[in-house]
Short mmCIF file of C-alpha atoms in Angstrom, two decimals:
data_model
loop_
_atom_site.label_atom_id
_atom_site.label_comp_id
_atom_site.label_asym_id
_atom_site.label_seq_id
_atom_site.Cartn_x
_atom_site.Cartn_y
_atom_site.Cartn_z
CA MET A 180 73.12 66.45 98.20
CA PRO A 181 73.17 70.26 98.55
CA LEU A 182 75.66 71.95 100.85
CA PRO A 183 74.31 73.65 103.98
CA GLU A 184 74.10 77.44 103.95
CA SER A 185 77.33 79.10 105.09
CA PRO A 186 77.25 81.48 108.05
CA PHE A 187 79.97 83.60 106.40
CA GLN A 188 79.07 87.00 105.01
CA ILE A 189 82.21 87.76 103.01
CA ASP A 190 82.29 90.04 100.00
CA ILE A 191 84.37 87.97 97.56
CA GLY A 192 84.91 91.03 95.35
CA ALA A 193 86.38 93.18 98.14
CA SER A 194 90.05 94.19 98.15
CA LEU A 195 92.53 95.96 100.39
CA SER A 196 95.37 98.31 99.41
CA LEU A 197 98.17 98.77 101.95
CA THR A 198 101.61 100.24 102.24
CA LEU A 199 104.32 98.02 103.65
CA HIS A 200 104.18 99.92 106.96
CA GLU A 201 100.39 99.64 107.16
CA ALA A 202 100.51 95.90 106.49
CA ALA A 203 103.19 95.30 109.12
CA SER A 204 101.35 97.50 111.64
CA ARG A 205 98.10 95.60 111.07
CA GLN A 206 99.94 92.31 111.58
CA VAL A 207 101.49 93.52 114.85
CA ASP A 208 98.10 94.76 116.09
CA ALA A 209 96.52 91.41 115.16
CA ALA A 210 99.40 89.62 116.90
CA ILE A 211 98.66 91.60 120.08
CA ASP A 212 94.98 90.58 119.83
CA ALA A 213 96.02 86.94 119.41
CA LEU A 214 98.37 87.21 122.41
CA GLN A 215 95.53 88.51 124.54
CA ALA A 216 93.36 85.59 123.39
CA GLY A 217 96.05 83.06 124.33
CA ASP A 218 96.71 82.16 120.70
CA PHE A 219 100.49 82.35 121.10
CA ASP A 220 101.18 80.49 117.86
CA VAL A 221 99.10 82.96 115.85
CA ALA A 222 100.67 85.93 117.66
CA LEU A 223 104.18 84.66 117.01
CA THR A 224 103.49 83.93 113.33
CA LEU A 225 101.94 87.33 112.63
CA ALA A 226 104.65 89.23 114.50
CA GLY A 227 107.39 87.20 112.82
CA ALA A 228 105.94 88.02 109.40
CA ALA A 229 105.68 91.71 110.28
CA GLU A 230 109.27 91.80 111.52
CA GLY A 231 110.49 90.26 108.28
CA MET A 232 108.63 92.82 106.15
CA ILE A 233 110.42 95.89 107.46
CA GLU A 234 114.06 96.71 106.69
CA ARG A 235 115.54 98.99 109.30
CA THR A 236 119.12 100.11 109.55
CA GLY A 237 118.74 101.93 112.88
CA HIS A 238 118.29 100.42 116.31
CA HIS A 239 115.79 97.60 116.66
CA MET A 240 115.39 94.75 119.12
CA PHE A 241 116.45 91.82 116.93
CA GLY A 242 119.57 93.66 115.78
CA TRP A 243 120.51 94.18 119.41
CA LEU A 244 119.64 90.62 120.48
CA LYS A 245 121.61 88.86 117.77
CA GLN A 246 124.74 90.83 118.71
CA HIS A 247 124.35 90.37 122.48
CA PRO A 248 127.85 89.67 123.87
CA ARG A 249 126.75 87.34 126.69
CA ALA A 250 124.79 85.16 124.29
CA LEU A 251 127.69 85.06 121.85
CA GLU A 252 129.96 83.84 124.67
CA ARG A 253 127.78 80.71 124.83
CA PHE A 254 126.72 80.22 121.20
CA ASP A 255 128.12 80.98 117.79
CA LYS A 256 126.11 83.63 115.94
CA LYS A 257 124.26 81.20 113.64
CA GLU A 258 123.23 78.98 116.56
CA TRP A 259 122.09 82.01 118.61
CA ILE A 260 119.94 83.33 115.75
CA SER A 261 118.44 79.86 115.36
CA ILE A 262 117.52 79.89 119.06
CA LEU A 263 115.95 83.36 118.79
CA ASN A 264 113.84 82.22 115.83
CA SER A 265 113.11 78.62 116.85
CA GLU A 266 109.35 78.94 117.43
CA ARG A 267 108.84 81.20 114.40
CA ASP A 268 110.79 78.85 112.14
CA TRP A 269 108.94 75.78 113.42
CA LEU A 270 105.57 77.45 112.79
CA LYS A 271 106.73 78.36 109.29
CA HIS A 272 108.53 75.17 108.25
CA GLY A 273 107.59 72.42 110.71
CA GLY A 274 110.18 69.81 111.61
CA ARG A 275 109.81 68.41 115.10
CA PRO A 276 106.42 66.78 115.74
CA ALA A 277 105.52 69.24 118.54
CA MET A 278 106.53 72.63 119.97
CA HIS A 279 105.79 74.29 123.32
CA ILE A 280 105.08 77.99 122.74
CA GLU A 281 104.95 80.27 125.75
CA CYS A 282 103.38 83.69 126.17
CA ALA A 283 106.84 85.20 126.69
CA GLY A 284 108.11 83.96 123.33
CA ALA A 285 105.15 85.46 121.50
CA ALA A 286 105.43 88.71 123.47
CA PHE A 287 109.11 89.10 122.61
CA MET A 288 108.42 88.44 118.92
CA ILE A 289 105.79 91.19 119.01
CA ALA A 290 108.32 93.51 120.66
CA ARG A 291 110.88 92.62 117.98
CA ALA A 292 108.42 93.44 115.21
CA ALA A 293 107.19 96.67 116.80
CA SER A 294 110.78 97.84 117.31
CA LYS A 295 111.25 97.92 113.53
CA LEU A 296 108.27 100.24 112.98
CA GLU A 297 108.80 103.99 112.95
CA GLU A 298 105.21 104.79 113.99
CA TRP A 299 103.21 102.83 116.55
CA THR A 300 99.47 102.34 116.91
CA PRO A 301 97.76 102.95 120.26
CA LYS A 302 97.56 99.15 120.68
CA MET A 303 101.36 98.86 120.34
CA VAL A 304 101.86 101.60 122.92
CA ALA A 305 99.51 99.78 125.32
CA PHE A 306 101.38 96.52 124.66
CA LYS A 307 104.70 98.21 125.48
CA ILE A 308 103.26 99.48 128.78
CA TRP A 309 102.05 95.95 129.61
CA LEU A 310 105.36 94.35 128.61
CA LEU A 311 107.46 96.76 130.67
CA ALA A 312 105.16 96.26 133.67
CA ASN A 313 105.48 92.47 133.38
CA ILE A 314 109.05 92.03 132.13
CA ASP A 315 110.29 90.67 135.46
CA ASN A 316 107.63 87.93 135.40
CA ILE A 317 108.47 86.67 131.92
#
């Protein structure tokens, strides 16, 4: 029996060349799109991948969070990092049979990833404006 015709129009011979920064920026922008669509799992996964791509020795959000003194009063460093990465790690490796992923968790992962980028896209700037306007509601 023949297969039905596919609705996809994809050029199988196409390719894409990117720098590390371009790839991470595209992932953060796509994560913001997914966040807006309510696809928090997709947003968190893309932002988590982008964050992991970029090495940064200067100030960035995750570096600050993992050293936060009030958190380290309650948790040892390894446990605190595990908490910060719990949704990302579950989406990457599985484990528990289910996970509740909130908008706030995805938004903070996007902020973590963007904070490692030297240059931001207009979409990242707009996201920052939204996040700062809504930070008290998260």
